[in-house]
Tab-separated table of C-alpha atoms in Angstrom:
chain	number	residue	atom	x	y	z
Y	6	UNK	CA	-63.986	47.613	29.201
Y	7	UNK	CA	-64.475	43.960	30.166
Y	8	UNK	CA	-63.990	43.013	26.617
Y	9	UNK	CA	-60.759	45.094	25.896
Y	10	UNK	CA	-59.284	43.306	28.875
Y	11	UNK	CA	-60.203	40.332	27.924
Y	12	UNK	CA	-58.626	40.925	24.227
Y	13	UNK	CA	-55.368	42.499	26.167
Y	14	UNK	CA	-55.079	39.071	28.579
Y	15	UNK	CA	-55.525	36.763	25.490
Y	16	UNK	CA	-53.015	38.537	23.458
Y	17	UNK	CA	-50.592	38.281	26.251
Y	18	UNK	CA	-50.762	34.560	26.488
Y	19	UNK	CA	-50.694	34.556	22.859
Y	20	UNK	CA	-47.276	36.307	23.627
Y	21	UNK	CA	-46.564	34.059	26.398
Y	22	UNK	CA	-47.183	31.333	23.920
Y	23	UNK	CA	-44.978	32.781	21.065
Y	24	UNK	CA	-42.221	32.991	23.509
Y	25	UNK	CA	-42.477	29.316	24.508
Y	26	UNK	CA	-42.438	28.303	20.922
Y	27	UNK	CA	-39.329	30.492	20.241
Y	28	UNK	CA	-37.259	28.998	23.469
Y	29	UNK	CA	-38.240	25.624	22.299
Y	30	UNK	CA	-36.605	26.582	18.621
Y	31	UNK	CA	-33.892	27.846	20.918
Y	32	UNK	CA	-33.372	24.564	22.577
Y	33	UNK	CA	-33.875	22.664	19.135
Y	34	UNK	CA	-31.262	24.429	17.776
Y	35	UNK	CA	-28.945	23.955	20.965
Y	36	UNK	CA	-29.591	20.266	20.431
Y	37	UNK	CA	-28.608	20.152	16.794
Y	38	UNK	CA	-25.583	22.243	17.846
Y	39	UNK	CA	-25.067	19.582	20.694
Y	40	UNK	CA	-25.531	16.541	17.986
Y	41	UNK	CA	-22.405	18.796	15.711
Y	42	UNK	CA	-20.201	18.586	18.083
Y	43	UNK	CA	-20.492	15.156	18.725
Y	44	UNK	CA	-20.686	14.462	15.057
Y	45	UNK	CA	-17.258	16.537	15.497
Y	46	UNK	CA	-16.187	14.389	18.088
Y	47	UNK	CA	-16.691	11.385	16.298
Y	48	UNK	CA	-14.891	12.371	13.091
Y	49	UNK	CA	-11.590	13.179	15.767
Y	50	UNK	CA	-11.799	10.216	17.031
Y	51	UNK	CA	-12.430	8.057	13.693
Y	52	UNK	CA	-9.282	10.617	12.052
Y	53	UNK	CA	-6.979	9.204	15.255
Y	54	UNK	CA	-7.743	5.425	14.915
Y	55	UNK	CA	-7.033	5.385	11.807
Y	56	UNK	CA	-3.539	7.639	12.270
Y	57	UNK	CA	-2.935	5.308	15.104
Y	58	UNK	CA	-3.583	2.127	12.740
Y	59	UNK	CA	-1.189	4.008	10.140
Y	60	UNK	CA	1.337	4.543	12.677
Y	61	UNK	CA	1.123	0.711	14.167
Y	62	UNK	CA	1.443	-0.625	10.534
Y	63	UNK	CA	4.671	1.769	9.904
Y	64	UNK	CA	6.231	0.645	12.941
Y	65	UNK	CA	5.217	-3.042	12.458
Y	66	UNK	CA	6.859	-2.344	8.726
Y	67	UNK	CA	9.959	-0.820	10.424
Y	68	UNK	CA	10.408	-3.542	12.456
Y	69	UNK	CA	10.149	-6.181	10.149
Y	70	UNK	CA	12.804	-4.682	8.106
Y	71	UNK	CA	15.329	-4.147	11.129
Y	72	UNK	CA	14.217	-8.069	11.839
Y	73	UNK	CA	15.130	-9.151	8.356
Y	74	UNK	CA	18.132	-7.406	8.589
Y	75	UNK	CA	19.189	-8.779	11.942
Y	76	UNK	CA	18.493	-12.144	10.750
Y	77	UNK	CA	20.422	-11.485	7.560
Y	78	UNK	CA	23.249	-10.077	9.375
Y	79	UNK	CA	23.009	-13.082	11.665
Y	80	UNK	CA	22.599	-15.256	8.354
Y	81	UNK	CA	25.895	-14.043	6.494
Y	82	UNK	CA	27.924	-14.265	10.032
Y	83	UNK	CA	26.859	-17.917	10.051
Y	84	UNK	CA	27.857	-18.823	6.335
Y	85	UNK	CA	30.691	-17.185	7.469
Y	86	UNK	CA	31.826	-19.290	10.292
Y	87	UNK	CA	31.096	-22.293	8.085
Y	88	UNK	CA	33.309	-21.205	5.103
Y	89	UNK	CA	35.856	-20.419	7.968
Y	90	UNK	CA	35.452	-24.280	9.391
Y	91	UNK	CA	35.785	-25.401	5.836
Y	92	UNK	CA	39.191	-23.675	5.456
Y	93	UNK	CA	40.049	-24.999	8.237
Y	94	UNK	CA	39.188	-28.354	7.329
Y	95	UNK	CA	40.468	-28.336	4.666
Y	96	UNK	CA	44.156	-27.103	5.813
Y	97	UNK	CA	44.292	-29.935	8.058
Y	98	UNK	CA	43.331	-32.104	5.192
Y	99	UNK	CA	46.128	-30.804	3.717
Y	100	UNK	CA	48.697	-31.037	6.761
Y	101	UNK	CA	47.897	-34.761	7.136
């Protein structure tokens, strides 16, 4: 009798100890899941800096080229008023 309970109690912690293995696979595999997600995570974040990088050199291009048109704009008005002081020089010149 003695000996059958003794095989009974050592199969139950044998149980015991099965379980304990199987919720430390469990938690394992929680962790890997947890270490996914953040791999996840990461890749988001990486994908937005480099949309916001995209974004900043598109806007830095835009405004470049509404700079370089204001300044050509400003430019041509310039030459303009110069040819315009030159005409006028030059019909005084020609009233004197």
């Amino acid at each position: 009798m003695r000996e059958r309970e003794r095989g009974e109690r050592e199969r139950e912690r044998e149980r015991e100890r099965e379980r304990e293995r199987e919720r430390e696979r469990e938690r394992e595999r929680e962790r890997e899941r947890e270490r996914e997600r953040e791999r996840e995570r990461e890749r988001e974040r990486q994908t937005d800096r480099q949309t916001d990088r995209q974004t900043d050199r598109q806007t830095d291009r835009q405004t470049d080229r509404q700079t370089d048109r204001q300044t050509d704009r400003e430019s041509e008005r310039e030459r303009e008023r110069e040819r315009e002081r030159e005409r006028e020089r030059g019909e005084k010149e020609r009233d004197i």
